[in-house]
PDB file of C-alpha atoms in Angstrom:
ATOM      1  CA  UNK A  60      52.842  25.325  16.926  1.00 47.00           C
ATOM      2  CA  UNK A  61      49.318  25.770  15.644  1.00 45.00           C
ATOM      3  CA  UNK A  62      49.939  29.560  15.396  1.00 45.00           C
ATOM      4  CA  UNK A  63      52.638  28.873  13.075  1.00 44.00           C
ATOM      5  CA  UNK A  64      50.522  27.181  11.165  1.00 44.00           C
ATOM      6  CA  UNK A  65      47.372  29.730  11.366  1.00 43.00           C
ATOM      7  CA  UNK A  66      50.173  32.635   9.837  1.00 41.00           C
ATOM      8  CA  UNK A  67      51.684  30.220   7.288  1.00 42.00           C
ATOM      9  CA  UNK A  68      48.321  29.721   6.247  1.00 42.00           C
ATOM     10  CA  UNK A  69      46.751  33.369   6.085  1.00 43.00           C
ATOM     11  CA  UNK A  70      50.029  34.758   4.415  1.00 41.00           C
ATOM     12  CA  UNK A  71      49.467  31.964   2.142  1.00 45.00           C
ATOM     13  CA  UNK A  72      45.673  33.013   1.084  1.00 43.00           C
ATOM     14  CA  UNK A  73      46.991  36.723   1.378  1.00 44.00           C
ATOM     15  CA  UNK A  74      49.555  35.803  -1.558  1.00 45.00           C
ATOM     16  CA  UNK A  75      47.275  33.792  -3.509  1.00 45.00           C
ATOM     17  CA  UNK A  76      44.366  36.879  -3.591  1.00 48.00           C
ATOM     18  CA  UNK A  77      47.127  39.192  -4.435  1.00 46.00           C
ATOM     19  CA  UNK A  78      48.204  37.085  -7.345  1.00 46.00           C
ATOM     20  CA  UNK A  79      44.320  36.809  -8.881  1.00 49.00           C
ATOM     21  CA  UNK A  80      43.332  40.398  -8.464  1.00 49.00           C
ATOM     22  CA  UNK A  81      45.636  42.445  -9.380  1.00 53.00           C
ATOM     23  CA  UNK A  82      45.578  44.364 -12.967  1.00 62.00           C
ATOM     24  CA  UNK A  83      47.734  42.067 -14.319  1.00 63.00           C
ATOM     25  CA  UNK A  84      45.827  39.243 -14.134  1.00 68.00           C
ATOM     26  CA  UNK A  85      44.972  37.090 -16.804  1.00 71.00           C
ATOM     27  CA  UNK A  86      41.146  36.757 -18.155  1.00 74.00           C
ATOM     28  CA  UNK A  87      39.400  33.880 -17.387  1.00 79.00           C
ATOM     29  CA  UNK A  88      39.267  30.836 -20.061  1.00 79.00           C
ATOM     30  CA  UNK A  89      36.741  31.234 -22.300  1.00 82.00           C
ATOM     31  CA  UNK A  90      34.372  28.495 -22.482  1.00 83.00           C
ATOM     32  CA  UNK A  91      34.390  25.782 -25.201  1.00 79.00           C
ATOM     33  CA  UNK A  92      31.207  24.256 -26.544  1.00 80.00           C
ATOM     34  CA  UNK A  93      31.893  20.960 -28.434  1.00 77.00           C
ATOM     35  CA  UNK A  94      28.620  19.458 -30.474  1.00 78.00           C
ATOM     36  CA  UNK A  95      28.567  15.656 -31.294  1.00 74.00           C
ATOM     37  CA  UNK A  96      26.148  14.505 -33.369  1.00 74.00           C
ATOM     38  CA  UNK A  97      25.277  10.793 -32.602  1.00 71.00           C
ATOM     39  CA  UNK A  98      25.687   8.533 -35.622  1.00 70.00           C
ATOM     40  CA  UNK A  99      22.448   5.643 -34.927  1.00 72.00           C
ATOM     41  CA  UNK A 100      23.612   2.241 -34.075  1.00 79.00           C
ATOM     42  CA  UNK A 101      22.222  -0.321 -36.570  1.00 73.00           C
ATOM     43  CA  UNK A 102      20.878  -3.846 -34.662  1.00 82.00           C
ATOM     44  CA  UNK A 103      22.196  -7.379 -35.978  1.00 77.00           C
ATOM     45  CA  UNK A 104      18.664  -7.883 -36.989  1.00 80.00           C
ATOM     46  CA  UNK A 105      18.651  -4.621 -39.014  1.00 78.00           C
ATOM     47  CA  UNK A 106      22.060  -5.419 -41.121  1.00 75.00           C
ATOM     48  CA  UNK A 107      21.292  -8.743 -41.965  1.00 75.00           C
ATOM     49  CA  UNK A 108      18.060  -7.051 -43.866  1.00 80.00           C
ATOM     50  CA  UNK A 109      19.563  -4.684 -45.470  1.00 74.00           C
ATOM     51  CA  UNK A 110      22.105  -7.426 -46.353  1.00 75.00           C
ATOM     52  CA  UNK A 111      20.062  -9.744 -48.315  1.00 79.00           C
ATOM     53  CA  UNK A 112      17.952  -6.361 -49.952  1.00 77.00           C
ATOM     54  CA  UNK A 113      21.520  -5.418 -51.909  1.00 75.00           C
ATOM     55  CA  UNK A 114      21.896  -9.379 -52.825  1.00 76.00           C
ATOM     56  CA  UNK A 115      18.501  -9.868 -54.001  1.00 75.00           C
ATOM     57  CA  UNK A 116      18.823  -6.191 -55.832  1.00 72.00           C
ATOM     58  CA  UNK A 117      22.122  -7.171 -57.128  1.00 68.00           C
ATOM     59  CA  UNK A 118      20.979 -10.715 -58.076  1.00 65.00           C
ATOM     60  CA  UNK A 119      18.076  -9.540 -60.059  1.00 64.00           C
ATOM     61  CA  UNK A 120      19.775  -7.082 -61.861  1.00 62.00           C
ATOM     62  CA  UNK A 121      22.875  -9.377 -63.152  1.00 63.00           C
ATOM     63  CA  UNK A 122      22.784 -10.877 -66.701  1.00 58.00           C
ATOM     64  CA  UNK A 123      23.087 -14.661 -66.351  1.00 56.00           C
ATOM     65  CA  UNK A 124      26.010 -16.717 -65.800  1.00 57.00           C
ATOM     66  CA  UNK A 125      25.368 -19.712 -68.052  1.00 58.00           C
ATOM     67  CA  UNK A 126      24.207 -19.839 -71.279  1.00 57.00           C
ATOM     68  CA  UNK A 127      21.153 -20.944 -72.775  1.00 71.00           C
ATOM     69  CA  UNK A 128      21.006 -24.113 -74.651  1.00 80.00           C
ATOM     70  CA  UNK A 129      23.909 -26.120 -75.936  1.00 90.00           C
ATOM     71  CA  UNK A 130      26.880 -24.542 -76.278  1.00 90.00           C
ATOM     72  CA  UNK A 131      28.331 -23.699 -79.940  1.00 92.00           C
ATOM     73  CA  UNK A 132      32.048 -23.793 -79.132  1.00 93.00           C
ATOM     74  CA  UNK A 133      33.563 -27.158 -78.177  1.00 93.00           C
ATOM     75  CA  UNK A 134      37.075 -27.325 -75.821  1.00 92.00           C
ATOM     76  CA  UNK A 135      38.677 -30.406 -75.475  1.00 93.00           C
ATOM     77  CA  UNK A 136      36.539 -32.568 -73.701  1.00 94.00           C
ATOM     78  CA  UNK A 137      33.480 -35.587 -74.080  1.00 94.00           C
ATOM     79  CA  UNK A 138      29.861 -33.714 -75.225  1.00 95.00           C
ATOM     80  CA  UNK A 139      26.827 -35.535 -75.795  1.00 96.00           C
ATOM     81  CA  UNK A 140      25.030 -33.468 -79.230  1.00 96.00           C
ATOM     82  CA  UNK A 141      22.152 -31.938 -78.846  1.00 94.00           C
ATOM     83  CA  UNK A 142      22.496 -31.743 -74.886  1.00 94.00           C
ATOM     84  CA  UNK A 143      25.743 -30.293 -74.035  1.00 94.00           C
ATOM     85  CA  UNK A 144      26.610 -29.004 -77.772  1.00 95.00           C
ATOM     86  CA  UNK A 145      24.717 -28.003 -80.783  1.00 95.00           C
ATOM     87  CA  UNK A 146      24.293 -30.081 -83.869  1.00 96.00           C
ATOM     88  CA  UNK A 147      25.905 -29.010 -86.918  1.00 96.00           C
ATOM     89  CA  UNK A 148      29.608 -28.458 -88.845  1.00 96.00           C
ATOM     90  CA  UNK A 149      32.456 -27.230 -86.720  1.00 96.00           C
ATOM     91  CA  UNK A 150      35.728 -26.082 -87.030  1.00 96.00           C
ATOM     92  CA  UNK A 151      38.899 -26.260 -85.178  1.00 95.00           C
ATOM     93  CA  UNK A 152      42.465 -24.885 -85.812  1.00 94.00           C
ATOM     94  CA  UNK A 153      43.959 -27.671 -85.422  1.00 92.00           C
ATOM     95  CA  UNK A 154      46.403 -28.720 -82.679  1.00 93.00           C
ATOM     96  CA  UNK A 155      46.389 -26.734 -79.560  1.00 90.00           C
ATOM     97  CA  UNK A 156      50.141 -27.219 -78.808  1.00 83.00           C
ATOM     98  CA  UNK A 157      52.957 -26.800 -81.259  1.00 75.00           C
ATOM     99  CA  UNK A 158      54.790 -29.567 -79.880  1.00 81.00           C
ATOM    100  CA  UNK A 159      52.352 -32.597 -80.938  1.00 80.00           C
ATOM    101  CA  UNK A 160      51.663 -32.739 -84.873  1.00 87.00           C
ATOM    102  CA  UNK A 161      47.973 -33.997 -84.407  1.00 90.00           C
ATOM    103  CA  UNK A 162      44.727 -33.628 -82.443  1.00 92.00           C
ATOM    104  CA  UNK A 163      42.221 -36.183 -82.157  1.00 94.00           C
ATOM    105  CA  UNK A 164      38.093 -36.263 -82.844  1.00 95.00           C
ATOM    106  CA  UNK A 165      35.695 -38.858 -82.742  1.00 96.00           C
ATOM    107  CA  UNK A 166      31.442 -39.356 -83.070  1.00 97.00           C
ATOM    108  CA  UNK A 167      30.106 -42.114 -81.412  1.00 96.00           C
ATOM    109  CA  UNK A 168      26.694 -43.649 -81.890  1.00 96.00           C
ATOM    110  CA  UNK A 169      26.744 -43.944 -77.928  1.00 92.00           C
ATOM    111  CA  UNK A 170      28.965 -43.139 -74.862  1.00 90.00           C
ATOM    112  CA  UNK A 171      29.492 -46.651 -73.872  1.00 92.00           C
ATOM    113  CA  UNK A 172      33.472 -46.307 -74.920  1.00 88.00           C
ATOM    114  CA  UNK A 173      33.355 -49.473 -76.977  1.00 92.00           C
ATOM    115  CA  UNK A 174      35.303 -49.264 -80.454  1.00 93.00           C
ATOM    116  CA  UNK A 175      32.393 -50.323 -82.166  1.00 94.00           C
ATOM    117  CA  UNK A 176      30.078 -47.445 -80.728  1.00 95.00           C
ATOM    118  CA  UNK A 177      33.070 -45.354 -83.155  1.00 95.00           C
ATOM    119  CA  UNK A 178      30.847 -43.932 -86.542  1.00 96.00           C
ATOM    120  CA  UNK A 179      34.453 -41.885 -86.794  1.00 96.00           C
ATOM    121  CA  UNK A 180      37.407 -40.134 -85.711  1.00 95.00           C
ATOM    122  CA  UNK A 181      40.751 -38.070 -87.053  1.00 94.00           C
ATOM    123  CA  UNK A 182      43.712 -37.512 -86.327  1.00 93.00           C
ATOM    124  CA  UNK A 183      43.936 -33.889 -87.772  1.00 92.00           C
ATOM    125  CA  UNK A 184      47.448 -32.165 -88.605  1.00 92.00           C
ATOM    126  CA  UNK A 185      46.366 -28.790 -89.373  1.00 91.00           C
ATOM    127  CA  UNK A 186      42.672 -26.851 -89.121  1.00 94.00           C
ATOM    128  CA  UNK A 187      39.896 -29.561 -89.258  1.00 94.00           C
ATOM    129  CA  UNK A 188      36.111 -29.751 -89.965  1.00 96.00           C
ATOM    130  CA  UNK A 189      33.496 -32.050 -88.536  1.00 96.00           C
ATOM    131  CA  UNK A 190      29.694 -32.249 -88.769  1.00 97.00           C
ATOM    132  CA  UNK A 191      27.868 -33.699 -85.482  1.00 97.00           C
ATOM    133  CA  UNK A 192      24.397 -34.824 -84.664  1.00 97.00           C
ATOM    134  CA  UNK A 193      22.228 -34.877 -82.436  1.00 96.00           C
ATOM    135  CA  UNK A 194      22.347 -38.180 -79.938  1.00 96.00           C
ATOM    136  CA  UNK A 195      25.833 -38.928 -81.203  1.00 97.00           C
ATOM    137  CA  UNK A 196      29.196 -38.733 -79.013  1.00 97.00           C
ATOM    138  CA  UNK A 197      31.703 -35.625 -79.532  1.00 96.00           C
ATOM    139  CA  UNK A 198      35.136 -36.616 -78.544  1.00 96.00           C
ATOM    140  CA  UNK A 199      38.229 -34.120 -78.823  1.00 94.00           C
ATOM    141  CA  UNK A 200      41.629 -33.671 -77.290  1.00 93.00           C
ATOM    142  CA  UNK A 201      44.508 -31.315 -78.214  1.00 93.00           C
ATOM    143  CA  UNK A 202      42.774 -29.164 -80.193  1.00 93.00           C
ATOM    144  CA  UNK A 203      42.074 -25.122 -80.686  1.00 94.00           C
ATOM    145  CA  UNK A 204      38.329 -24.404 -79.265  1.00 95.00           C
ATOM    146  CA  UNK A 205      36.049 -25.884 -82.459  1.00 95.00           C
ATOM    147  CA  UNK A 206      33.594 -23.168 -83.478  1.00 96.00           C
ATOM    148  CA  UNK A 207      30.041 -23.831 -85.452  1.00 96.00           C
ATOM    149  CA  UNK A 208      29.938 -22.590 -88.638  1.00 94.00           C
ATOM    150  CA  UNK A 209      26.417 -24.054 -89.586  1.00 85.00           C
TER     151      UNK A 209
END
């Protein structure tokens, strides 16, 4: 039995060195050379600095979000003159929505609410005008946006 296996064998490797040798043979691979180029690996420590160096660079070069000073055009709202809004004559449209005739203004010596803190108000069909001043009350509700004029 082991002789059967020592010929199976050597006819085997006899086959196998016929196969490689011979003038048909194939050429060997050719070899393959493959270049990676490592990318560096930025620490935690490192992205949170460059982090807060675009948001201080992009704080410092945007304009500012809020105006300076009191504002010169009045939505519907309460404004105390001279602190949230700028003395002087305003403007307005008139109502804001089509489907109520009127919008309403008032000036008030104070902000307590009381009727008597009331120097004036409107009910105003159509564009209105109204001159505030400073320390007074500015009170307006369905109305266009009032713009200053002076």
């Amino acid at each position: 039995m082991r002789s059967t296996h020592a010929v199976a064998l050597g006819l085997t490797l006899l086959a196998a060195t016929a196969c490689s040798s011979g003038p048909g043979t194939a050429a060997p691979a050719p070899t393959v050379t493959v270049t990676v180029t490592a990318t560096p690996v930025l620490t935690h420590d490192q992205i949170l600095k460059a982090t807060e160096e675009i948001l201080a660079s992009a704080s410092a070069n945007s304009a500012p979000t809020t105006p300076s000073g009191p504002a010169t055009t009045i939505s519907p709202g309460t404004y105390l003159v001279g602190e949230d809004v700028k003395a002087g004559t305003y403007k307005t449209a008139g109502p804001s929505d089509s489907a109520l005739p009127n919008c309403y203004w008032s000036r008030s010596k104070d902000s307590s609410g009381e009727l008597s803190a009331i120097i004036a108000n409107e009910l105003v069909p159509g564009p209105g005008r109204v001159t505030v001043r400073k320390g007074e009350t500015f009170e307006t509700s369905g109305c266009e946006a009032w713009q200053l004029t002076s």
